[in-house]
CSV table of N, CA and C in Angstrom, one decimal:
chain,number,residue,atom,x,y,z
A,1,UNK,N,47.5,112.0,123.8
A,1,UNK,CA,48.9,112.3,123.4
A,1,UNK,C,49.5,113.3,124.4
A,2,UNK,N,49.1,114.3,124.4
A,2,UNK,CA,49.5,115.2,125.5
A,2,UNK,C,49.4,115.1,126.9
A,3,UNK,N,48.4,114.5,127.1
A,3,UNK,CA,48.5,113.5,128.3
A,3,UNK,C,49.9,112.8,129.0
A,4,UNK,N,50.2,112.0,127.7
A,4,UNK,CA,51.0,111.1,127.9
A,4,UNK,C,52.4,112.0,128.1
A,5,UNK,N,52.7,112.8,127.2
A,5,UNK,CA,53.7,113.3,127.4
A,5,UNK,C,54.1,114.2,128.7
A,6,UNK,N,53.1,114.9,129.4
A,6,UNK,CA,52.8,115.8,130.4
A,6,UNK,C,53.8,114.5,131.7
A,7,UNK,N,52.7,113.2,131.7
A,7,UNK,CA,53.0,112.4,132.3
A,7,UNK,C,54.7,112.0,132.3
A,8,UNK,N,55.1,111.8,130.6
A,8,UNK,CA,56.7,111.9,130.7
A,8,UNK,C,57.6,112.7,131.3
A,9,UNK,N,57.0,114.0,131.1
A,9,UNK,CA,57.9,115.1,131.6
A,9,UNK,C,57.8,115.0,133.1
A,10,UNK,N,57.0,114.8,133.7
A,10,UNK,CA,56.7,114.8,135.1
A,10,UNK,C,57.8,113.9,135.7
A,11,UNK,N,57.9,112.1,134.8
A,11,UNK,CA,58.8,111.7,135.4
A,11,UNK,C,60.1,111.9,135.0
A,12,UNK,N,60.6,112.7,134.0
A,12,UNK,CA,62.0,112.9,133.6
A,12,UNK,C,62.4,113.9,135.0
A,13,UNK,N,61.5,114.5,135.3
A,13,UNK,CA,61.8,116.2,136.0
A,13,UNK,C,62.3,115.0,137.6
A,14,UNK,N,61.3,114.1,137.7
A,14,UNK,CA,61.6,113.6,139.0
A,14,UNK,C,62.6,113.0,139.1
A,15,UNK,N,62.9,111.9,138.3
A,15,UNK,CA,64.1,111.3,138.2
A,15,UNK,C,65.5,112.0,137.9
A,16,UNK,N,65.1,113.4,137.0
A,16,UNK,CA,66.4,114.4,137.2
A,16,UNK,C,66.9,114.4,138.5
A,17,UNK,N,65.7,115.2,139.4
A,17,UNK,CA,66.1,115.7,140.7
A,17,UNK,C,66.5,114.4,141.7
A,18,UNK,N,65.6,113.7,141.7
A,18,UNK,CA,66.6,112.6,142.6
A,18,UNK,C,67.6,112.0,142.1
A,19,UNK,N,67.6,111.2,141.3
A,19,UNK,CA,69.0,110.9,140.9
A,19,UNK,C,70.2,112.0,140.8
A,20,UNK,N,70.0,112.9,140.4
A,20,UNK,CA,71.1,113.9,140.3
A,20,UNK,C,71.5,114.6,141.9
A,21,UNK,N,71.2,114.8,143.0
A,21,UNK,CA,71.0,114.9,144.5
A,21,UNK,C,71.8,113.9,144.8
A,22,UNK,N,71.1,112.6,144.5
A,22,UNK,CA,71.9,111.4,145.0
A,22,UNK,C,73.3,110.9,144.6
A,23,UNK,N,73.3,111.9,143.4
A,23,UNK,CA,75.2,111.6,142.5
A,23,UNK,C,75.5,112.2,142.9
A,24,UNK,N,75.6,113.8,143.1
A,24,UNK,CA,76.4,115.1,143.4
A,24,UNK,C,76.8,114.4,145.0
A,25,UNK,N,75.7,113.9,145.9
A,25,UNK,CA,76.0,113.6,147.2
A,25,UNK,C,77.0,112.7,147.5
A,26,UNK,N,77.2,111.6,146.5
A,26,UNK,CA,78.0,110.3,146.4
A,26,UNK,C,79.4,110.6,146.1
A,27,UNK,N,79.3,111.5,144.9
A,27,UNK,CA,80.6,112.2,144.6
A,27,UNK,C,81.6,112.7,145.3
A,28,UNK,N,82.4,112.5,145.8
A,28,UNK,CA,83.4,113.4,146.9
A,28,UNK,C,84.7,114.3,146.1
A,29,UNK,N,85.0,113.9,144.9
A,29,UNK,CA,86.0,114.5,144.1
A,29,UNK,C,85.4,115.3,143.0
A,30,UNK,N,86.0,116.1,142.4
A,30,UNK,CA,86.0,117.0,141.7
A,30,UNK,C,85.8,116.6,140.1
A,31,UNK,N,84.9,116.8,139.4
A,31,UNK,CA,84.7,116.8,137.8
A,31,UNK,C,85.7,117.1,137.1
A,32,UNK,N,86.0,116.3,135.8
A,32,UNK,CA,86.7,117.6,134.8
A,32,UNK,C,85.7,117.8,133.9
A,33,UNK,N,84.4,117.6,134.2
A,33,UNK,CA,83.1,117.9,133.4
A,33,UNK,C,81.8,118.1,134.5
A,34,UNK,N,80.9,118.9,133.7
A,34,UNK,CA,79.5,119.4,134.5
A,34,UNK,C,78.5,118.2,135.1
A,35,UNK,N,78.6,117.9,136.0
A,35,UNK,CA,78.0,116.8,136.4
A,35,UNK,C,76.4,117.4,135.9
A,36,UNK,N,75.7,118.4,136.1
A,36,UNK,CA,74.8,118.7,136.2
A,36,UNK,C,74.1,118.8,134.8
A,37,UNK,N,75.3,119.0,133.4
A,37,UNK,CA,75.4,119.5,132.0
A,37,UNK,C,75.1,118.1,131.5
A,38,UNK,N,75.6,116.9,132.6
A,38,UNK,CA,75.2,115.8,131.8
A,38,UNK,C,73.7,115.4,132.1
A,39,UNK,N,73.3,115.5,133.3
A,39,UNK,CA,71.8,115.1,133.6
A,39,UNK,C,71.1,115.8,133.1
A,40,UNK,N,71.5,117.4,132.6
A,40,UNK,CA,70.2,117.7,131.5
A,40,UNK,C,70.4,117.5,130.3
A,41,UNK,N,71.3,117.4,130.1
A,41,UNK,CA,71.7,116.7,128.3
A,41,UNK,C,70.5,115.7,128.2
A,42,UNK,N,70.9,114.5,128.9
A,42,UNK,CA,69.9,113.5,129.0
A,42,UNK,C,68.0,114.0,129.5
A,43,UNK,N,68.0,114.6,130.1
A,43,UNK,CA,66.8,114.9,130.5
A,43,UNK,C,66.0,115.5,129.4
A,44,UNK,N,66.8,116.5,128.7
A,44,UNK,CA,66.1,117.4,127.6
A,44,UNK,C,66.1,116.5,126.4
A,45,UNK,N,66.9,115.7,126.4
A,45,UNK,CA,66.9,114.5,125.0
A,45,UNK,C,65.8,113.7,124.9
A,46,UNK,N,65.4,112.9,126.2
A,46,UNK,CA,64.5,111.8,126.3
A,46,UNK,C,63.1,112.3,126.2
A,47,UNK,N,62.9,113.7,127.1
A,47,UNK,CA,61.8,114.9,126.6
A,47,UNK,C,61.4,114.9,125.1
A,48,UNK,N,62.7,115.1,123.9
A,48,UNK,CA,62.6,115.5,123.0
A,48,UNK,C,62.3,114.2,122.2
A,49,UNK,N,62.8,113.1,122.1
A,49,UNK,CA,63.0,111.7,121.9
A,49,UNK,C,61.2,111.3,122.0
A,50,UNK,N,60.4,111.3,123.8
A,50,UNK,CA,59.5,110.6,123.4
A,50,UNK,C,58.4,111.5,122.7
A,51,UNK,N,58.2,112.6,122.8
A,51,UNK,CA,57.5,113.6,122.0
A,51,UNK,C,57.5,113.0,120.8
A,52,UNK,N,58.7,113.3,120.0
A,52,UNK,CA,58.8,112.8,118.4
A,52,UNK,C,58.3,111.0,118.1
A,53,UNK,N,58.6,110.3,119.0
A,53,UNK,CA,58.7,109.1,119.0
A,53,UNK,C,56.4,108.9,119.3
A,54,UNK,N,56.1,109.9,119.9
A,54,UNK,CA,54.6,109.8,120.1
A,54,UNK,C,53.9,110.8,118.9
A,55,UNK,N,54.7,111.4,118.6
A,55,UNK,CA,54.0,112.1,117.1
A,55,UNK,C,54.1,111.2,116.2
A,56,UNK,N,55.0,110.5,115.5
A,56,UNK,CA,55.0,109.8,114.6
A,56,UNK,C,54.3,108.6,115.0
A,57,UNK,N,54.1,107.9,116.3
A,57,UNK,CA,53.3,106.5,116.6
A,57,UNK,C,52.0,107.4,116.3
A,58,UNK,N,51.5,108.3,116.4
A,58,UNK,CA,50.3,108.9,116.2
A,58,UNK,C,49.9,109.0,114.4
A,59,UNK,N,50.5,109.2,113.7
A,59,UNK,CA,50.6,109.7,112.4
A,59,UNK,C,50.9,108.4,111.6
A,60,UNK,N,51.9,107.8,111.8
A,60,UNK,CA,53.0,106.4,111.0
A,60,UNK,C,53.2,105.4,111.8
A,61,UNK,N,52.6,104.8,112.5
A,61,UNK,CA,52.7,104.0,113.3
A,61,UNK,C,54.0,103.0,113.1
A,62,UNK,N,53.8,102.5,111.8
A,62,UNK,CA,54.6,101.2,111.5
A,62,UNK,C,56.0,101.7,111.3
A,63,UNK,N,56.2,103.1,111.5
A,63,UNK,CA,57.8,104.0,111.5
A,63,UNK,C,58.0,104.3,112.9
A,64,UNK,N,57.3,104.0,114.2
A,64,UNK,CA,57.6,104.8,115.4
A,64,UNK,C,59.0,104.0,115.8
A,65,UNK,N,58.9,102.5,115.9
A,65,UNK,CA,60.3,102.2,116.2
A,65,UNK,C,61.7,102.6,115.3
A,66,UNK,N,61.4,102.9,114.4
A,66,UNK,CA,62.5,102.9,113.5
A,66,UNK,C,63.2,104.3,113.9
A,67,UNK,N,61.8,105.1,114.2
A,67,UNK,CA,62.2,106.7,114.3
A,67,UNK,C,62.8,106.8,116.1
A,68,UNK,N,62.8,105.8,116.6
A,68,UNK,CA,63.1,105.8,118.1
A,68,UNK,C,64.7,105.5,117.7
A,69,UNK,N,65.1,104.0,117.1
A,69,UNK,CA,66.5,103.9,116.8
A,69,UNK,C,66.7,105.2,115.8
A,70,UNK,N,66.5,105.6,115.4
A,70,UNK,CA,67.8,106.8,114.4
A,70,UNK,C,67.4,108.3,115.5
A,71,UNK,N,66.5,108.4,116.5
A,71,UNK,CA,67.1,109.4,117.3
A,71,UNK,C,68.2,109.1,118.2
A,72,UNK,N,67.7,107.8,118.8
A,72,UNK,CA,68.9,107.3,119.6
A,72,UNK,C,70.3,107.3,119.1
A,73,UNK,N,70.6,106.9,117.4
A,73,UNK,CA,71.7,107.3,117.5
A,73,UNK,C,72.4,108.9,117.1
A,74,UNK,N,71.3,109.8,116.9
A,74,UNK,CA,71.7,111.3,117.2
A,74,UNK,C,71.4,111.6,118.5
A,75,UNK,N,71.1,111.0,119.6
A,75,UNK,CA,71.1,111.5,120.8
A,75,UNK,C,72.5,111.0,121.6
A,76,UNK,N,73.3,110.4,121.1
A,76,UNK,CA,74.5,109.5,121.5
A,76,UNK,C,75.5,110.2,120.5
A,77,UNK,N,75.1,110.8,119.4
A,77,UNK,CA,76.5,111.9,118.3
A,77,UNK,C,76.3,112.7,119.0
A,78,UNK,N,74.7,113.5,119.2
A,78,UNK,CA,75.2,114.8,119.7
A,78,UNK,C,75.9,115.1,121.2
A,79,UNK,N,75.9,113.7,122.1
A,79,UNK,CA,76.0,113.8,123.4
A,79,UNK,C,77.6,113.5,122.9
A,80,UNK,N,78.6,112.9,122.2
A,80,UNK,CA,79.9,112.8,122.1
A,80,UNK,C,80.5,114.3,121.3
A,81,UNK,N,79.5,115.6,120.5
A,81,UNK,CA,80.0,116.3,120.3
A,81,UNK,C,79.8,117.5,121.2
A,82,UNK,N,79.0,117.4,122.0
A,82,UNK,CA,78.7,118.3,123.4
A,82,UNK,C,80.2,117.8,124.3
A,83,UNK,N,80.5,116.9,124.5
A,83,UNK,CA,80.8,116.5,125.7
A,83,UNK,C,82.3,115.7,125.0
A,84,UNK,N,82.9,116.1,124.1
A,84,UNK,CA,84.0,115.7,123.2
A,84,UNK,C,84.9,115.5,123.9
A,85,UNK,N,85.4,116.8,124.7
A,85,UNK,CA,87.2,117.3,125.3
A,85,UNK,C,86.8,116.4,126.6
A,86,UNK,N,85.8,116.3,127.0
A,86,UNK,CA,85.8,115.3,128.0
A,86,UNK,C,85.9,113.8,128.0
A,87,UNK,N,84.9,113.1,126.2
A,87,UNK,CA,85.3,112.1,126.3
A,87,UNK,C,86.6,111.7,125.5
A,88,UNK,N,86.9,112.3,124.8
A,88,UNK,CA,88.1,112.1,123.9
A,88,UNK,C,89.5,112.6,124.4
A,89,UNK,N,89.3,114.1,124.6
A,89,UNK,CA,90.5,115.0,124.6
A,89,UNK,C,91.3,114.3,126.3
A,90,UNK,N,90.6,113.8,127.1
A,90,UNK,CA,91.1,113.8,128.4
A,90,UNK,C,91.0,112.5,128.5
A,91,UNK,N,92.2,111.5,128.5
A,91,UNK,CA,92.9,109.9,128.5
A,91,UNK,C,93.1,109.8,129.8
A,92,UNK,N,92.9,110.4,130.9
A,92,UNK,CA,92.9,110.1,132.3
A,92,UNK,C,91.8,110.2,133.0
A,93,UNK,N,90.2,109.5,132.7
A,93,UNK,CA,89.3,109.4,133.2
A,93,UNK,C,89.3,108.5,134.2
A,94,UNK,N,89.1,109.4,135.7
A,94,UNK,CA,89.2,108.3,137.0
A,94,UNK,C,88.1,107.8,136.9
A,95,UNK,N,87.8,106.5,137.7
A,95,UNK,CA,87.0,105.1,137.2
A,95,UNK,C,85.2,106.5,137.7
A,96,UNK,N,85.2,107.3,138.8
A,96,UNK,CA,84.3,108.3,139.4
A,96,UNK,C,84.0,108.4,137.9
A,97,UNK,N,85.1,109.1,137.2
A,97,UNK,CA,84.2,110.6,136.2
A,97,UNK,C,83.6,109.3,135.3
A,98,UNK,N,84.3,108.0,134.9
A,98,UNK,CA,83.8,107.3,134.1
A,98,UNK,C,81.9,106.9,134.5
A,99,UNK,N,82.1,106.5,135.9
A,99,UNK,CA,81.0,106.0,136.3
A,99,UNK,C,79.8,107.7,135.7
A,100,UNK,N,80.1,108.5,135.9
A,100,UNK,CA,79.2,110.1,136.4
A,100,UNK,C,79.2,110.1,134.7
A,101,UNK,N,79.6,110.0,133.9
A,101,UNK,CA,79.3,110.0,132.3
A,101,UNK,C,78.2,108.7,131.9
A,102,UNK,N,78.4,107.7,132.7
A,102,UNK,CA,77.5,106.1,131.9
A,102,UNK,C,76.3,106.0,132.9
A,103,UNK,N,76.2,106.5,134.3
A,103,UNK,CA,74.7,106.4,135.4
A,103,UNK,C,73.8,107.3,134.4
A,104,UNK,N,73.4,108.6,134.0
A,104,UNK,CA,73.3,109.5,133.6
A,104,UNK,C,72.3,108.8,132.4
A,105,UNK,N,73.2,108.2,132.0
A,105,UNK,CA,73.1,107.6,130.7
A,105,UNK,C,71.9,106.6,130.5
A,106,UNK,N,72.4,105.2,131.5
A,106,UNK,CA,71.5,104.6,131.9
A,106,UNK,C,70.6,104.6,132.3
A,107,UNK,N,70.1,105.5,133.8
A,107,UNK,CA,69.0,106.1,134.2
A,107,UNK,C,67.8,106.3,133.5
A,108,UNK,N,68.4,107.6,132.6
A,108,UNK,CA,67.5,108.1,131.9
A,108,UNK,C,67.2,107.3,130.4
A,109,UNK,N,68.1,106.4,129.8
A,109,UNK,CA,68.0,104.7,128.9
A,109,UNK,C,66.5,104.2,129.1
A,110,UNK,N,66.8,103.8,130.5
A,110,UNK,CA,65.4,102.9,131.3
A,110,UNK,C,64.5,103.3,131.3
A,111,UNK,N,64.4,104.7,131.8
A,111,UNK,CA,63.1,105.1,131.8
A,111,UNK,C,62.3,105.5,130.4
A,112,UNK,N,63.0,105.8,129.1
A,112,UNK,CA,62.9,106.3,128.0
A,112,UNK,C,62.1,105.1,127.6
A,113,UNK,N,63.2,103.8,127.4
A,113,UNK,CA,62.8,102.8,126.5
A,113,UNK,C,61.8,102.0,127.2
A,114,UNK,N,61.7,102.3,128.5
A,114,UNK,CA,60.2,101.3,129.1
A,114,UNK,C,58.9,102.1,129.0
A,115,UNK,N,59.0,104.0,128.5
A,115,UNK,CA,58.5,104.5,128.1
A,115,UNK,C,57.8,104.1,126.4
A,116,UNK,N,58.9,104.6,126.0
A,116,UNK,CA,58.0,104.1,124.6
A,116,UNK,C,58.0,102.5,124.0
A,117,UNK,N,58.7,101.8,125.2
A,117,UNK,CA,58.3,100.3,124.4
A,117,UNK,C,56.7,100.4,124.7
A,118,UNK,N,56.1,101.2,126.1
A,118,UNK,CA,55.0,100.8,126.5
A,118,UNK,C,54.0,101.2,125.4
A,119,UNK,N,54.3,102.6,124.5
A,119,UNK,CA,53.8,103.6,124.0
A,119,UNK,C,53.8,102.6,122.3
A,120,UNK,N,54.7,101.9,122.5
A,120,UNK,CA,54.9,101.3,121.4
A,120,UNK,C,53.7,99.7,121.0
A,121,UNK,N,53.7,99.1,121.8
A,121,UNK,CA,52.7,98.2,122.9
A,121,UNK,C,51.4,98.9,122.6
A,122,UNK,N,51.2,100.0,122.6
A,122,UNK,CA,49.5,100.4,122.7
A,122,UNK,C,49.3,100.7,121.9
A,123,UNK,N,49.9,100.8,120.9
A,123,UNK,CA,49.4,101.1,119.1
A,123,UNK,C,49.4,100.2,118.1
């Protein structure tokens, strides 16, 4: 179990750092949000996500998916009340800031859910 997770962390840390290099680089205009505030949002969520998601496949097996969808959808509330004035309060999102809120997103999606489908698969 700890294994596994060590393993997770290792690739969240990697896929922070390059992906995040590779956006800040691509970007040429200015945020009205933390580019960097979003990549760890995500990074520290998916951390916290497969952890819980491998304690419970360890303990309750036949609840690990269930317990993966109801974090997913507090990891998507709390990312709209972290990040509110940016998605709500501000109606002039250039197509950039839209793309730099949904990569972020996705990135770290893929690697999560091909994580614990796998994690999900071996139990």
């Amino acid at each position: 179990m700890i294994k596994r997770i060590v393993f997770m962390l290792i690739a969240v840390v990697l896929l922070f750092v390059i992906s995040y290099f590779v956006h800040i680089n691509l970007v040429s205009t200015d945020l009205s949000f933390s580019l960097l505030g979003v990549y760890i949002f995500h990074a520290i969520a998916v951390i916290i996500i497969y952890a819980a998601v491998e304690f419970v496949a360890e303990h309750l097996p036949t609840q690990a998916g269930y317990t993966y969808l109801m974090l997913m959808c507090f990891k998507i509330g709390t990312f709209l009340l972290i990040f509110k004035s940016t998605v709500f309060e501000n109606e002039d999102l250039s197509q950039v800031e839209r793309v730099g809120l949904v990569v972020p997103f996705l990135l770290f999606l893929f690697l999560e859910a091909g994580a614990i489908a796998k994690l999900l698969n071996s139990k």
